[in-house]
Amino acid sequence: MLEVIYNSNCPKSRAILEYLDEHNIKFKLIDLKTHQLSILELKNLVKKLNIKPKYFLDRINKWKEKIGAKIEALTDDNIYDILHTTPDLIESPILIKGQVAMLGTPIDNIKYFVENS
């Protein structure tokens, strides 16, 4: 089953949900506002996205004053800790199907992902 990690404050996330509803695509919703991803869930997500944790450094850099971290000194474990405690830094929406995940932008990629993963 398709899973969607989303942030209810994000317009792109809401657009994905509308698209899935309009096309009668069943999905499980994981709202980052009500479900804090564990470190293990974050590690699995990064693996499924086929990215490195450092992918999130640009987003973390924008929040560095709030986080109080020196970006260049962050290890992968530090990044996971930051993402765990500051879920707004997780780019959303994210679609997961089995062992594969993709960022839900651009929206044109969703149909291909849903039908071919």
PDB file of C-alpha atoms in Angstrom:
ATOM      1  CA  MET A   1       0.000   0.000   0.000  1.00  0.00           C
ATOM      2  CA  LEU A   2       1.113   3.527  -0.764  1.00  0.00           C
ATOM      3  CA  GLU A   3       2.173   5.596   2.234  1.00  0.00           C
ATOM      4  CA  VAL A   4       2.298   9.371   2.208  1.00  0.00           C
ATOM      5  CA  ILE A   5       4.379  11.324   4.679  1.00  0.00           C
ATOM      6  CA  TYR A   6       3.096  14.849   4.701  1.00  0.00           C
ATOM      7  CA  ASN A   7       2.953  18.096   6.605  1.00  0.00           C
ATOM      8  CA  SER A   8      -0.563  19.493   6.875  1.00  0.00           C
ATOM      9  CA  ASN A   9       0.857  23.046   6.673  1.00  0.00           C
ATOM     10  CA  CYS A  10       2.485  22.361   3.299  1.00  0.00           C
ATOM     11  CA  PRO A  11       0.549  23.315   0.133  1.00  0.00           C
ATOM     12  CA  LYS A  12       2.457  20.694  -1.903  1.00  0.00           C
ATOM     13  CA  SER A  13       1.421  18.024   0.575  1.00  0.00           C
ATOM     14  CA  ARG A  14      -2.215  19.038   0.355  1.00  0.00           C
ATOM     15  CA  ALA A  15      -2.011  18.999  -3.465  1.00  0.00           C
ATOM     16  CA  ILE A  16      -0.676  15.427  -3.401  1.00  0.00           C
ATOM     17  CA  LEU A  17      -3.546  14.295  -1.184  1.00  0.00           C
ATOM     18  CA  GLU A  18      -6.070  15.929  -3.512  1.00  0.00           C
ATOM     19  CA  TYR A  19      -4.472  14.209  -6.508  1.00  0.00           C
ATOM     20  CA  LEU A  20      -4.550  10.798  -4.815  1.00  0.00           C
ATOM     21  CA  ASP A  21      -8.167  11.270  -3.712  1.00  0.00           C
ATOM     22  CA  GLU A  22      -9.253  12.437  -7.180  1.00  0.00           C
ATOM     23  CA  HIS A  23      -7.690   9.339  -8.733  1.00  0.00           C
ATOM     24  CA  ASN A  24      -9.076   6.951  -6.105  1.00  0.00           C
ATOM     25  CA  ILE A  25      -5.595   5.860  -5.053  1.00  0.00           C
ATOM     26  CA  LYS A  26      -5.650   4.261  -1.613  1.00  0.00           C
ATOM     27  CA  PHE A  27      -2.941   5.387   0.765  1.00  0.00           C
ATOM     28  CA  LYS A  28      -1.909   5.445   4.395  1.00  0.00           C
ATOM     29  CA  LEU A  29      -1.299   8.935   5.718  1.00  0.00           C
ATOM     30  CA  ILE A  30       1.565   9.806   8.065  1.00  0.00           C
ATOM     31  CA  ASP A  31       1.216  13.397   9.277  1.00  0.00           C
ATOM     32  CA  LEU A  32       4.506  14.848  10.498  1.00  0.00           C
ATOM     33  CA  LYS A  33       2.522  17.152  12.796  1.00  0.00           C
ATOM     34  CA  THR A  34       1.013  14.252  14.738  1.00  0.00           C
ATOM     35  CA  HIS A  35       3.525  11.425  14.170  1.00  0.00           C
ATOM     36  CA  GLN A  36       7.133  12.080  15.093  1.00  0.00           C
ATOM     37  CA  LEU A  37       9.298   9.754  13.007  1.00  0.00           C
ATOM     38  CA  SER A  38      11.711   7.690  15.077  1.00  0.00           C
ATOM     39  CA  ILE A  39      15.421   7.614  14.285  1.00  0.00           C
ATOM     40  CA  LEU A  40      14.953   4.118  12.816  1.00  0.00           C
ATOM     41  CA  GLU A  41      12.040   5.305  10.656  1.00  0.00           C
ATOM     42  CA  LEU A  42      14.170   8.223   9.440  1.00  0.00           C
ATOM     43  CA  LYS A  43      17.083   5.929   8.574  1.00  0.00           C
ATOM     44  CA  ASN A  44      14.749   3.598   6.670  1.00  0.00           C
ATOM     45  CA  LEU A  45      13.182   6.559   4.876  1.00  0.00           C
ATOM     46  CA  VAL A  46      16.548   7.952   3.775  1.00  0.00           C
ATOM     47  CA  LYS A  47      17.525   4.484   2.534  1.00  0.00           C
ATOM     48  CA  LYS A  48      14.263   4.149   0.583  1.00  0.00           C
ATOM     49  CA  LEU A  49      14.757   7.616  -0.917  1.00  0.00           C
ATOM     50  CA  ASN A  50      18.274   6.536  -1.966  1.00  0.00           C
ATOM     51  CA  ILE A  51      19.809   9.718  -0.592  1.00  0.00           C
ATOM     52  CA  LYS A  52      22.345  10.567   2.089  1.00  0.00           C
ATOM     53  CA  PRO A  53      21.309  12.289   5.331  1.00  0.00           C
ATOM     54  CA  LYS A  54      23.372  15.308   4.228  1.00  0.00           C
ATOM     55  CA  TYR A  55      20.642  15.947   1.628  1.00  0.00           C
ATOM     56  CA  PHE A  56      18.806  17.751   4.427  1.00  0.00           C
ATOM     57  CA  LEU A  57      21.686  20.124   5.245  1.00  0.00           C
ATOM     58  CA  ASP A  58      20.291  22.985   3.142  1.00  0.00           C
ATOM     59  CA  ARG A  59      17.039  22.865   5.083  1.00  0.00           C
ATOM     60  CA  ILE A  60      18.903  22.520   8.385  1.00  0.00           C
ATOM     61  CA  ASN A  61      21.119  25.471   7.447  1.00  0.00           C
ATOM     62  CA  LYS A  62      18.036  27.701   7.179  1.00  0.00           C
ATOM     63  CA  TRP A  63      17.161  26.769  10.777  1.00  0.00           C
ATOM     64  CA  LYS A  64      20.664  26.760  12.238  1.00  0.00           C
ATOM     65  CA  GLU A  65      19.942  29.575  14.697  1.00  0.00           C
ATOM     66  CA  LYS A  66      16.992  27.653  16.151  1.00  0.00           C
ATOM     67  CA  ILE A  67      18.915  24.395  16.221  1.00  0.00           C
ATOM     68  CA  GLY A  68      22.169  25.863  17.452  1.00  0.00           C
ATOM     69  CA  ALA A  69      24.288  23.557  15.324  1.00  0.00           C
ATOM     70  CA  LYS A  70      27.391  24.123  13.241  1.00  0.00           C
ATOM     71  CA  ILE A  71      26.365  22.704   9.882  1.00  0.00           C
ATOM     72  CA  GLU A  72      29.841  21.659   8.779  1.00  0.00           C
ATOM     73  CA  ALA A  73      30.334  19.629  11.972  1.00  0.00           C
ATOM     74  CA  LEU A  74      27.142  17.555  11.719  1.00  0.00           C
ATOM     75  CA  THR A  75      27.465  13.796  11.437  1.00  0.00           C
ATOM     76  CA  ASP A  76      24.769  11.549   9.974  1.00  0.00           C
ATOM     77  CA  ASP A  77      23.649  10.705  13.515  1.00  0.00           C
ATOM     78  CA  ASN A  78      23.405  14.426  14.347  1.00  0.00           C
ATOM     79  CA  ILE A  79      21.282  14.955  11.249  1.00  0.00           C
ATOM     80  CA  TYR A  80      18.925  12.127  12.214  1.00  0.00           C
ATOM     81  CA  ASP A  81      18.612  13.591  15.722  1.00  0.00           C
ATOM     82  CA  ILE A  82      17.773  17.020  14.297  1.00  0.00           C
ATOM     83  CA  LEU A  83      15.205  15.599  11.876  1.00  0.00           C
ATOM     84  CA  HIS A  84      13.679  13.575  14.694  1.00  0.00           C
ATOM     85  CA  THR A  85      13.269  16.604  16.965  1.00  0.00           C
ATOM     86  CA  THR A  86      12.472  19.131  14.209  1.00  0.00           C
ATOM     87  CA  PRO A  87      10.173  17.345  11.726  1.00  0.00           C
ATOM     88  CA  ASP A  88       9.485  20.593   9.826  1.00  0.00           C
ATOM     89  CA  LEU A  89      12.919  20.080   8.266  1.00  0.00           C
ATOM     90  CA  ILE A  90      11.749  16.918   6.519  1.00  0.00           C
ATOM     91  CA  GLU A  91      10.841  17.779   2.957  1.00  0.00           C
ATOM     92  CA  SER A  92       7.314  16.690   2.264  1.00  0.00           C
ATOM     93  CA  PRO A  93       5.360  15.133   0.790  1.00  0.00           C
ATOM     94  CA  ILE A  94       7.136  11.816   0.502  1.00  0.00           C
ATOM     95  CA  LEU A  95       5.515   8.800  -1.138  1.00  0.00           C
ATOM     96  CA  ILE A  96       6.541   5.284  -0.106  1.00  0.00           C
ATOM     97  CA  LYS A  97       5.647   2.073  -1.875  1.00  0.00           C
ATOM     98  CA  GLY A  98       7.345  -1.010  -0.504  1.00  0.00           C
ATOM     99  CA  GLN A  99      11.078  -0.461  -0.357  1.00  0.00           C
ATOM    100  CA  VAL A 100      11.067   2.592  -2.628  1.00  0.00           C
ATOM    101  CA  ALA A 101      10.255   6.191  -1.797  1.00  0.00           C
ATOM    102  CA  MET A 102      10.229   9.462  -3.691  1.00  0.00           C
ATOM    103  CA  LEU A 103       9.787  13.083  -2.903  1.00  0.00           C
ATOM    104  CA  GLY A 104       6.294  14.083  -3.968  1.00  0.00           C
ATOM    105  CA  THR A 105       7.404  16.921  -6.158  1.00  0.00           C
ATOM    106  CA  PRO A 106       6.915  17.588  -8.934  1.00  0.00           C
ATOM    107  CA  ILE A 107       3.382  16.267  -8.882  1.00  0.00           C
ATOM    108  CA  ASP A 108       3.777  14.946 -12.445  1.00  0.00           C
ATOM    109  CA  ASN A 109       6.041  12.194 -11.130  1.00  0.00           C
ATOM    110  CA  ILE A 110       3.378  10.751  -8.850  1.00  0.00           C
ATOM    111  CA  LYS A 111       1.419   8.885 -11.513  1.00  0.00           C
ATOM    112  CA  TYR A 112       4.554   7.177 -12.791  1.00  0.00           C
ATOM    113  CA  PHE A 113       5.663   6.292  -9.255  1.00  0.00           C
ATOM    114  CA  VAL A 114       2.281   4.894  -8.224  1.00  0.00           C
ATOM    115  CA  GLU A 115       1.911   2.795 -11.371  1.00  0.00           C
ATOM    116  CA  ASN A 116       5.495   1.559 -11.692  1.00  0.00           C
ATOM    117  CA  SER A 117       6.908   0.951  -8.214  1.00  0.00           C
TER     118      SER A 117
END
